[in-house]
XYZ file of C-alpha atoms in Angstrom:
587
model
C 169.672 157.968 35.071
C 169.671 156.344 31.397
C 169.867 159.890 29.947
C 173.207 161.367 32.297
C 175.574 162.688 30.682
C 179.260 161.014 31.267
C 181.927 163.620 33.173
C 184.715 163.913 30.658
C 188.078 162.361 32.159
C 191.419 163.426 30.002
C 195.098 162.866 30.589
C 194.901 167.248 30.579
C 192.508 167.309 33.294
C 194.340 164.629 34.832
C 198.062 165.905 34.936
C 196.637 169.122 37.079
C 196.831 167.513 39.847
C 200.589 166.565 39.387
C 203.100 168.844 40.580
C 205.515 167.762 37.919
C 205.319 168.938 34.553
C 206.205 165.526 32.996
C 203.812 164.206 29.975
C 201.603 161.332 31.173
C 201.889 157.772 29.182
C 198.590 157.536 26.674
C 195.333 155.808 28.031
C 196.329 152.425 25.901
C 199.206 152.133 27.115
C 198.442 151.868 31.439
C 197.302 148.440 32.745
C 198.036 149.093 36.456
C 197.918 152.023 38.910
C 200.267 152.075 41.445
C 200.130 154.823 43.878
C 202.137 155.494 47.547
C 202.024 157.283 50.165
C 204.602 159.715 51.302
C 204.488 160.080 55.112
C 205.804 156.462 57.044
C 204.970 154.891 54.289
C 207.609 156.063 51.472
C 209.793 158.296 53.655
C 210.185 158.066 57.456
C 208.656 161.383 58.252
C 209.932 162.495 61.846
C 207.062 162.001 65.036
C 207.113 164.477 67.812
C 209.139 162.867 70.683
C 206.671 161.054 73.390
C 209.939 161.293 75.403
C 210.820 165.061 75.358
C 206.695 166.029 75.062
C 203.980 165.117 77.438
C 201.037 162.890 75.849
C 198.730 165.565 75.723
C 201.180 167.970 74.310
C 202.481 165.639 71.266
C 198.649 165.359 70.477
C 198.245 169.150 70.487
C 201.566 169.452 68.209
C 199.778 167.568 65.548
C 196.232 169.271 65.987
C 195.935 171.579 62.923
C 193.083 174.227 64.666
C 195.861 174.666 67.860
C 198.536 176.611 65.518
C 198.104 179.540 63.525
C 199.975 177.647 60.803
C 198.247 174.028 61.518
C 201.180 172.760 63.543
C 203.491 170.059 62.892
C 201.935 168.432 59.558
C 201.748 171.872 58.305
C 204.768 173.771 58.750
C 207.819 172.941 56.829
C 210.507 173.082 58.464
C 209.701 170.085 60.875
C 210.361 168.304 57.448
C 213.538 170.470 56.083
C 214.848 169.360 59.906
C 214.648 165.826 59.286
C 217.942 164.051 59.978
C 221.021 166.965 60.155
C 218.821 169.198 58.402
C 217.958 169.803 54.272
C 221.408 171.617 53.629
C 223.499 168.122 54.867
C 220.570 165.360 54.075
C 219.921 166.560 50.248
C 223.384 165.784 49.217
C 223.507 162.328 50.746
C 219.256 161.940 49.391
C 218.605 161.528 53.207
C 219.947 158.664 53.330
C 218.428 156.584 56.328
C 214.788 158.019 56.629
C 213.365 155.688 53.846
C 211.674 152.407 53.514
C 213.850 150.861 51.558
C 211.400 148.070 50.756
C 208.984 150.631 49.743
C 211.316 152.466 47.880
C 212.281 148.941 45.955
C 209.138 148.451 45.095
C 208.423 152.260 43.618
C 211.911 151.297 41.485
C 210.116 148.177 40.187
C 206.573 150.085 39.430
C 208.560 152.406 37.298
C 210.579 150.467 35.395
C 207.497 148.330 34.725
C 205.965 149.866 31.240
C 202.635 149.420 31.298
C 202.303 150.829 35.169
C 201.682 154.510 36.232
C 203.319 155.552 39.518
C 201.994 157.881 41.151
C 203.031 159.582 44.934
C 200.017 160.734 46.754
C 199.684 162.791 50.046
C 197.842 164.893 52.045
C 200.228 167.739 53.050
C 199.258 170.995 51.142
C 200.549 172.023 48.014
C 201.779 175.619 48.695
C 203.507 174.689 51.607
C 205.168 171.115 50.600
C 205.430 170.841 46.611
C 208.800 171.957 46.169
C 210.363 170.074 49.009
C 209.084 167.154 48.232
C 210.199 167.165 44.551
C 213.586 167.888 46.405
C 213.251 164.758 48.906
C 212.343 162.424 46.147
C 214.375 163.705 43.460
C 217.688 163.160 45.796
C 216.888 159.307 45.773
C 216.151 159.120 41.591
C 212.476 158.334 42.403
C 210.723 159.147 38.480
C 207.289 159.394 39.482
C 204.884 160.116 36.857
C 202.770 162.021 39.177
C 203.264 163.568 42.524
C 200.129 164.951 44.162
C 199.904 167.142 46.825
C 196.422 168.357 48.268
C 195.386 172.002 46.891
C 193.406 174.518 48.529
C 191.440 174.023 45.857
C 190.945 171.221 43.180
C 191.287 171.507 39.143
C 187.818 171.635 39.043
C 187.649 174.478 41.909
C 186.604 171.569 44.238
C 187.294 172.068 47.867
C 187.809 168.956 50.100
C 186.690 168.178 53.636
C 188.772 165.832 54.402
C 192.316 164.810 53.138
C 190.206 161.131 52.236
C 187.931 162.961 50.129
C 190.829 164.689 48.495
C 192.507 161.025 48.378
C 189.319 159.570 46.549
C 188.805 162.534 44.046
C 192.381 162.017 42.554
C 192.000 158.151 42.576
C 188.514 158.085 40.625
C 189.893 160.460 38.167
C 193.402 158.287 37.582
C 191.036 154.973 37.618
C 187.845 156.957 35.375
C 190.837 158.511 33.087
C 192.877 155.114 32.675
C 189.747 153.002 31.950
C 192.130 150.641 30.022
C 193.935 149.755 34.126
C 193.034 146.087 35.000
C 194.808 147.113 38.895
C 195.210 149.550 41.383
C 197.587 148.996 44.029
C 197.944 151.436 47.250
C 200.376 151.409 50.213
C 199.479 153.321 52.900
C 200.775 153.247 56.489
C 197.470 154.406 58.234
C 195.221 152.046 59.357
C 192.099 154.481 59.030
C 193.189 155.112 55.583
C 193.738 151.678 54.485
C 190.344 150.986 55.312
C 188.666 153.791 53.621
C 190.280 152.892 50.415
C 189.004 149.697 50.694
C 185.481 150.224 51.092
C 186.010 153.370 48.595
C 186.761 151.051 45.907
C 184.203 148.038 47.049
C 181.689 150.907 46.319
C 183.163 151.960 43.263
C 183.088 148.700 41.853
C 179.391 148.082 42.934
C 178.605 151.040 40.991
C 180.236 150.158 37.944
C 178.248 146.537 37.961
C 174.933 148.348 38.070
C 173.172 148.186 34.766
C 171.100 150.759 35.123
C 174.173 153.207 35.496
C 176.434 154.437 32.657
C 179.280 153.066 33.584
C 182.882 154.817 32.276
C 184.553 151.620 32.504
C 184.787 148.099 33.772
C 185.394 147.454 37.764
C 188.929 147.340 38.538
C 190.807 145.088 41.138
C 191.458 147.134 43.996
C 194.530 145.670 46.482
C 195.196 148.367 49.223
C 198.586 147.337 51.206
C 199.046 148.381 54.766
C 202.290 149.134 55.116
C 204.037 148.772 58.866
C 205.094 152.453 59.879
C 208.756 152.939 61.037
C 208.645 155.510 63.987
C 211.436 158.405 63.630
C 211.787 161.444 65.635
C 214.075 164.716 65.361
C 217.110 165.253 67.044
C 215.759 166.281 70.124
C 217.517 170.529 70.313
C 216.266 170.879 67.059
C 213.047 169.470 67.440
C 212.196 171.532 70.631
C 214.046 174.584 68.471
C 211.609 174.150 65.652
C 208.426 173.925 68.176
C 209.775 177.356 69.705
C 209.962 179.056 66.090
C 206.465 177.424 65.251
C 205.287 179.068 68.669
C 207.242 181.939 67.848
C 204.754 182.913 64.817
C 201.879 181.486 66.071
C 201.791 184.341 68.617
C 202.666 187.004 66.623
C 199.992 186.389 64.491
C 197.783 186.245 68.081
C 199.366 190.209 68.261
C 199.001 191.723 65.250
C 195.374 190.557 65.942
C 194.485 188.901 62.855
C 193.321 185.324 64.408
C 190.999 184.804 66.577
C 193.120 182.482 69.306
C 192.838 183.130 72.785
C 196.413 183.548 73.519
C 199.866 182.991 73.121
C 201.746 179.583 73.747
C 204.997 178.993 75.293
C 207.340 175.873 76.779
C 206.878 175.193 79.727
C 208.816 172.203 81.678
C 207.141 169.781 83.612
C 209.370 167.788 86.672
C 207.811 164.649 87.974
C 210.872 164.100 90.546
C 214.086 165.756 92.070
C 216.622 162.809 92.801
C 220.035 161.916 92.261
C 220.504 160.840 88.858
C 222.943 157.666 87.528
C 224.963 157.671 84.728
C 223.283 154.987 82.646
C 227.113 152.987 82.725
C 226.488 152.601 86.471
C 222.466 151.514 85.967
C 223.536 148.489 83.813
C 226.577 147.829 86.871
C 223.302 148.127 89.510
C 221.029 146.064 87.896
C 223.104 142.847 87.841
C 222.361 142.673 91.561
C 218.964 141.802 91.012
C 218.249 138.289 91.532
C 214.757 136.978 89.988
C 213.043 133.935 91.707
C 212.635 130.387 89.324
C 209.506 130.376 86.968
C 209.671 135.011 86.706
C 210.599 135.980 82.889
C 212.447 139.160 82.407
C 209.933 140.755 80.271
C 207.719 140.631 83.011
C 210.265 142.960 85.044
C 211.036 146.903 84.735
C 214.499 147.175 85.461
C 215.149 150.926 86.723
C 218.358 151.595 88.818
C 218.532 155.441 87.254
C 218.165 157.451 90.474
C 218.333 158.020 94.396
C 215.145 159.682 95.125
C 215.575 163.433 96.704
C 211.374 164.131 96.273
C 208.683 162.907 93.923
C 207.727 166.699 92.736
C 210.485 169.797 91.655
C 211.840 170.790 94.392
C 211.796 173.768 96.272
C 214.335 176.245 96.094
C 215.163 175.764 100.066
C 215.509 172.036 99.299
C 217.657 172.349 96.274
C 219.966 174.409 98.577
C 220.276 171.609 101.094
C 221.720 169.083 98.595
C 223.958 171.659 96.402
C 222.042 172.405 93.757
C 220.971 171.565 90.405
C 224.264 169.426 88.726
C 225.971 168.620 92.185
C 228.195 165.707 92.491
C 227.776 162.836 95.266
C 228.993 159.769 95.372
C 227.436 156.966 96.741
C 228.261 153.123 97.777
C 225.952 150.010 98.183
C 225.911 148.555 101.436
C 222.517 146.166 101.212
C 220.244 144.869 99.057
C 216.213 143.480 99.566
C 213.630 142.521 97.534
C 209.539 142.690 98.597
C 207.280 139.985 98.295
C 209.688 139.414 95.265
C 207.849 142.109 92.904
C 210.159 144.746 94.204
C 214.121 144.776 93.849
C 216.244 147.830 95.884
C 219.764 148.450 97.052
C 220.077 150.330 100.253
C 223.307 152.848 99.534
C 224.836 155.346 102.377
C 226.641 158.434 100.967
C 230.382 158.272 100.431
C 231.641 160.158 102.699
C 229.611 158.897 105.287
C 229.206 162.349 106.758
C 228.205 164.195 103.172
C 224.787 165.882 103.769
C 221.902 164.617 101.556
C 218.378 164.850 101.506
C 215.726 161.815 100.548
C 211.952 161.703 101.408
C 212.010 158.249 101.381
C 213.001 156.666 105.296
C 216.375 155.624 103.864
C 218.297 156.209 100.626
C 218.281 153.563 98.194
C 217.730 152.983 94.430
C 214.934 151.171 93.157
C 216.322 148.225 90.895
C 213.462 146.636 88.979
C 210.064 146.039 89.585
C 207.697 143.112 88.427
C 204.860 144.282 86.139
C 201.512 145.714 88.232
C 203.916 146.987 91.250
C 204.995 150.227 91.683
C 208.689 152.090 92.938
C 207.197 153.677 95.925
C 206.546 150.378 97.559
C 210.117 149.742 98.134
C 209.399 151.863 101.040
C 208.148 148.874 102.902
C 211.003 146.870 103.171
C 212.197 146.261 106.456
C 214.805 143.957 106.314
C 218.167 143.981 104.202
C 220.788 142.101 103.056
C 224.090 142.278 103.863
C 226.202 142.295 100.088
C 229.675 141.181 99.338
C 232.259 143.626 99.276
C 232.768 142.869 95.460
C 229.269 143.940 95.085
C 229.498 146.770 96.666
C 229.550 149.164 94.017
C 230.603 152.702 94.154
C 228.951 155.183 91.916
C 228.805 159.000 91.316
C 225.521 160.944 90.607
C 224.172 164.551 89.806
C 221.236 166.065 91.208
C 218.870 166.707 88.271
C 215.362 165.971 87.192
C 213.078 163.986 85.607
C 211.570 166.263 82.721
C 209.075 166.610 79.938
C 208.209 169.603 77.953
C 204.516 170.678 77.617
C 202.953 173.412 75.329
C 200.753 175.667 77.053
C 199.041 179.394 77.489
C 200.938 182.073 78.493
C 199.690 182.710 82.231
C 200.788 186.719 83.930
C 202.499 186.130 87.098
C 203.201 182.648 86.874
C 206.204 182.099 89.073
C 209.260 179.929 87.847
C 208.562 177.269 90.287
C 204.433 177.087 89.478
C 205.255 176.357 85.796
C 206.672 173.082 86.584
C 202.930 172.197 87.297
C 200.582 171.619 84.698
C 198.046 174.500 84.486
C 195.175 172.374 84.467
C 192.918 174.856 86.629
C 193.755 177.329 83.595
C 191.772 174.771 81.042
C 188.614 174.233 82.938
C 188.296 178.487 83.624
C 188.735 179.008 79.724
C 186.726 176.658 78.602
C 183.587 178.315 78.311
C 185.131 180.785 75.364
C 184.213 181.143 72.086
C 186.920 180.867 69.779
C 189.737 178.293 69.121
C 190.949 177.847 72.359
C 194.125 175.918 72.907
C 192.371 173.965 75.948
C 189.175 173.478 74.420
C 190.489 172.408 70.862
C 193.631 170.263 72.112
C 193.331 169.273 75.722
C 189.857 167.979 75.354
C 189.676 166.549 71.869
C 192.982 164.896 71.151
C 193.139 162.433 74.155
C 193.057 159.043 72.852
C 192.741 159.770 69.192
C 193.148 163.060 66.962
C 190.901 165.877 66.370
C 190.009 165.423 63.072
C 190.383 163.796 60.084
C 193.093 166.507 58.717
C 195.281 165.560 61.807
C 198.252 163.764 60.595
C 199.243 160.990 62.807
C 196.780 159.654 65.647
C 199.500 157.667 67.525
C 202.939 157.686 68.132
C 206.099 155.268 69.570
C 205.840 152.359 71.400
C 202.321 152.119 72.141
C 200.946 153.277 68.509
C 199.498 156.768 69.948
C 200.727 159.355 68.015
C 199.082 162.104 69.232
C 197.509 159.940 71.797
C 198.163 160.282 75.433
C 200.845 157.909 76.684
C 202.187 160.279 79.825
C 199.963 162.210 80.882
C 201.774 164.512 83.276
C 201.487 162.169 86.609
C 204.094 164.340 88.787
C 204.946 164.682 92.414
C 202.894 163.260 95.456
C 201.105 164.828 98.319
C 202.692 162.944 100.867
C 206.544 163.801 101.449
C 207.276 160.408 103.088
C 206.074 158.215 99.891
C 209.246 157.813 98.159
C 208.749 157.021 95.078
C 204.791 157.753 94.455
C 203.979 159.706 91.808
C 200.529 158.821 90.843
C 198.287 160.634 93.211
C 198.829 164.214 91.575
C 198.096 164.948 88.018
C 200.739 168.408 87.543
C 201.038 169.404 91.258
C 197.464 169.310 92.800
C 197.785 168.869 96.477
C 200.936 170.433 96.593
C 199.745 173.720 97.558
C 202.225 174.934 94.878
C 199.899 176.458 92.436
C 199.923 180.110 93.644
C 203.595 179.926 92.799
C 206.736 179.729 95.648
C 208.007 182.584 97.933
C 211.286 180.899 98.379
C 214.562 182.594 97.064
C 212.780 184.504 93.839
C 210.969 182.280 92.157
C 207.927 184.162 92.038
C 208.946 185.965 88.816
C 210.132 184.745 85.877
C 210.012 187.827 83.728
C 209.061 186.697 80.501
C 208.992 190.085 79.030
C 205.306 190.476 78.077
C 202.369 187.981 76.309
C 202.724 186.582 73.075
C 206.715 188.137 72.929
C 208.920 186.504 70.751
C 211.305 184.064 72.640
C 214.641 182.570 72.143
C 215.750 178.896 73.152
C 218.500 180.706 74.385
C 216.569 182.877 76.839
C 216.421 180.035 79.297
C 220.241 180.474 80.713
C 218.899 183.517 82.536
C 216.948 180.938 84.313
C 218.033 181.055 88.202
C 216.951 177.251 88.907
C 219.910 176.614 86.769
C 221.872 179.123 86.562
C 225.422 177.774 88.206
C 225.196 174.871 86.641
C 223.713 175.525 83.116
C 227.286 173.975 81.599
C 226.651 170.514 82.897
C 223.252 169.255 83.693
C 222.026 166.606 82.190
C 217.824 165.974 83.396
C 215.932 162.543 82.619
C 213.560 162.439 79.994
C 212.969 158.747 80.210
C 209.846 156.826 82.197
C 210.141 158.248 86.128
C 209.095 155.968 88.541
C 205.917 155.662 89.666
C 204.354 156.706 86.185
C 202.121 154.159 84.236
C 204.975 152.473 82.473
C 204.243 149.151 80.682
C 206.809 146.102 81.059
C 206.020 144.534 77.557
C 208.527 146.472 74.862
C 211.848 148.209 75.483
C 211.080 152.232 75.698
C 214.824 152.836 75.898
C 215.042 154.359 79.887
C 218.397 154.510 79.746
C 218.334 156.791 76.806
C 219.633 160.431 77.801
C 218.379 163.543 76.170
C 219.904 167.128 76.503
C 219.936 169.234 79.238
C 217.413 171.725 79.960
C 219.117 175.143 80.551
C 221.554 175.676 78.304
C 225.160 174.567 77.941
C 226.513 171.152 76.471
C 225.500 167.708 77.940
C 226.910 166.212 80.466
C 226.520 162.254 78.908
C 225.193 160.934 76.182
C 224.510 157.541 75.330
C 224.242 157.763 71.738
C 220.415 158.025 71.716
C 219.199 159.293 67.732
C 222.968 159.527 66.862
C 224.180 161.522 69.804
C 223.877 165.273 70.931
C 225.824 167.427 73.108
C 224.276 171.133 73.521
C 221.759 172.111 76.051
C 218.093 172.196 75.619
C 216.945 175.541 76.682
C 213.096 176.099 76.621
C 212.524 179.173 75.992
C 211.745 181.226 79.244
């Protein structure tokens, strides 16, 4: 050990790890590092939506080995579409989607002399370096270095993890500046804020030990964990951009130069059919609920977004019976009830009286709150109700629509329009004995509850901290037709009896035109669920009853997303800034 030769460490070697081409201050001169992260921490990179995706599906979004071009941290132009897109953000330096703290305190590390700042992330150099130079110039940020990971480092070093990339740069900016009293480092990710830290308590035990040559004296480490603001695309383009990213990942599947299983495609998943309220009349419904003494509010759900038609999609016969997908029916409260005072309904009669509707539940109502631990469905049980002023008897339109997520899945041959609506969760177990990247084996089965690897971007996501995680995890219909509101006995349609597709009114072919072909968001207004009312319907995206919602934060319910099927919206509530066109899906 007393005879090892010391690694060289010069401001040359150094500055190849910099994108920029700027000269680096002399060794003298630097007393303090100061280094930031780019993703959440710097800039509020955009999440994939737990609202518009299922859980399982924003975890497979961010799982590099599902996509032929590593998925959402890897592909570009989920980043170019942050905001209105790079053409209108640049001008206006994206004004918005940064932590303005953060970006205060990058202000203050430059302008301080004897500090080098230095931006640090793990998205890959080919792919990333010249947008990045673009988002940061636009806000005047002088970096002295910006670092993006390389396939391969200056010293032809490859990296297995974007830590171990992290680590290499740091011990050459702390080994090269051996003059640095300080190293500071924000970083939004929990994981990575405690790697640094023992990283450096490591370093520094090294550097005390006599009997190794030591390049310099230990250095005070402070590694800041920086709260992560949660952002997500406008929700057309974001579905847009996952179609395009789909898009190529199967024609690289065709031309036959990966070795994936098979090609993806968007797929919608309905957990009910009911008769949706405009969220104007929800906040008019909800006033009639009437909490006991000692019963806080944010221990109650309040709902009041829908007249249940069936806790699953609903079968071509039955969309018939009520008019269709986008019909108009108007409604009036004529009771009210609660149940053992955890559930909160108003019993409501079509107006007119004689207008033909359909519910499974025993009589029509709308499910106005619920106290946390209970459940929608149990408003079934109420037996007695209330008469209600006239004043209170409100009056209120709704539209027949659903309750929808998007999931990413394998192309299946012959799967009927209707059977799509189910997640294909027979598919996953029969495929996952294959060699091979396998979307079920490498996505479905790994992500849950954490991320695949260490190269996977984000591990959690909104509200609950998940990204990637698994938040909803598909709960959808019921097998029993007289359970209202129940939607937790069947995970994607089992016990329906649905999976072999529907032989009601042509839904048993949906004519994709051939595996792995490249698909349009537009295709989806040849879609005959929707076809006479692709102009106006608006679906729910937000928590359906029944799911596993939790009563402690505010997930936005009311919020509205775009419609599924082409067409412009029929509401919008000024959720992320507003939207009015369709969301088609791709089929």
């Amino acid at each position: 050990m007393a005879g090892r030769k010391l690694a060289s460490y010069t401001i040359t070697g150094l500055k190849r790890w910099s994108c920029l081409t700027r000269e680096l201050p002399p060794v003298s001169q630097v007393k303090a590092l100061h280094v930031y992260d780019f993703d959440n921490t710097l800039f509020m990179s955009p999440l994939p939506s737990p609202k518009l995706w299922t859980g399982q599906t924003t975890g497979l979004l961010q799982t590099q080995e599902c996509f032929v071009n590593g998925g959402w941290w890897h592909d570009p132009h989920i980043l170019e579409a942050t905001g209105q897109g790079i053409e209108k953000e640049e001008p206006r330096a994206w004004d918005g989607w940064w932590n303005e703290q953060i970006v205060d305190l990058v202000d203050l590390s430059i302008k301080q002399n004897d500090a080098l700042t230095i931006l640090l992330t793990g998205r890959g150099e080919d792919n990333f370096a010249q947008l990045i130079k673009r988002i940061v110039a636009s806000k005047k940020l002088a970096f002295d270095m910006i670092c993006l990971k390389p396939k391969a480092g200056p010293n032809n070093q490859t990296f297995a993890s974007t830590m171990k990339y992290k680590q290499a740069i740091l011990q050459d900016l702390v080994y090269t500046y051996k003059n640095a009293d300080e190293i500071r480092i924000y970083e939004d990710r929990v994981k990575h804020t405690r790697a640094f830290r023992e990283y450096f308590e490591s370093l520094n035990k090294s550097l005390l030990n006599p009997l190794t040559p030591a390049p310099r004296k230990p250095i005070t480490a402070e590694v800041i964990q920086v709260s992560e603001l949660i952002t997500t695309l406008d929700p057309t383009t974001e579905a847009a951009e996952v179609q395009r990213m789909i898009n190529a990942h199967n024609t690289a599947i065709s031309s036959g130069n990966h070795t994936f299983s098979s090609p993806l495609e968007i797929k919608r998943t309905v957990f009910f059919t009911g008769y949706l309220i405009s969220p104007i009349d929800t906040n008019r419904l909800v006033t009639l609920v009437k909490l006991p003494p000692g019963v806080p509010e944010s221990e109650v759900k309040f709902l009041g977004n829908n007249i249940m038609i069936t806790p699953r999609p609903c079968p071509q016969s039955l969309l018939d019976k009520v008019g269709g997908i986008g019909r108009k029916q108007t409604w009036q409260v004529i009771g009210i009830a609660n149940y053992e005072s955890r559930i909160w309904a108003a019993r409501v009669t079509p107006v007119p009286a004689n207008a033909p509707y359909h519910t499974d539940n025993p009589t029509p109502l709308v499910v106005l709150a619920v106290l946390k631990g209970a459940r929608p469905y149990e408003a079934n049980r109420i037996q007695n109700w209330q008469p209600i002023p006239s004043d209170k008897q409100y009056i209120f339109q709704t539209e027949v629509g659903e309750k929808v997520q998007l999931r990413v899945e394998p192309e299946v041959d012959g799967e009927g329009e209707y059977e799509s609506l189910f997640q294909n969760r027979q598919q996953k177990r029969r495929r996952d004995h294959q060699d091979g990247p396998t979307f079920e084996r490498d996505s479905y089965r790994t992500v849950r509850g954490g991320y695949h690897n260490e190269e996977n971007r984000r591990p959690n996501g909104v509200n609950g901290g998940y990204r990637g995680g698994n938040q909803n995890r598909g709960r959808g219909g019921n097998n029993n037709s007289n359970s209202g509101n129940h939607n937790r006995n069947v995970r994607g349609g089992r016990g329906h009896n649905h999976r072999g597709g529907n032989n009601n009114n042509n839904n048993n072919n949906r004519g994709r035109g051939g595996r792995g072909g490249y698909k349009s968001l537009d295709d989806v207004q040849n879609n005959s669920r929707y076809a006479n009312h692709g102009s106006s319907y608006q679906p729910n995206y937000d928590d359906g009853p029944g799911q596993n919602f939790s009563t402690s934060n505010n997930d936005g319910y009311n919020a509205s997303f775009p419609a599924l099927g082409g067409g412009t919206g029929a509401y919008n509530n000024g959720a992320q800034g507003g939207w009015d066109g369709g969301l088609p899906y791709g089929k």
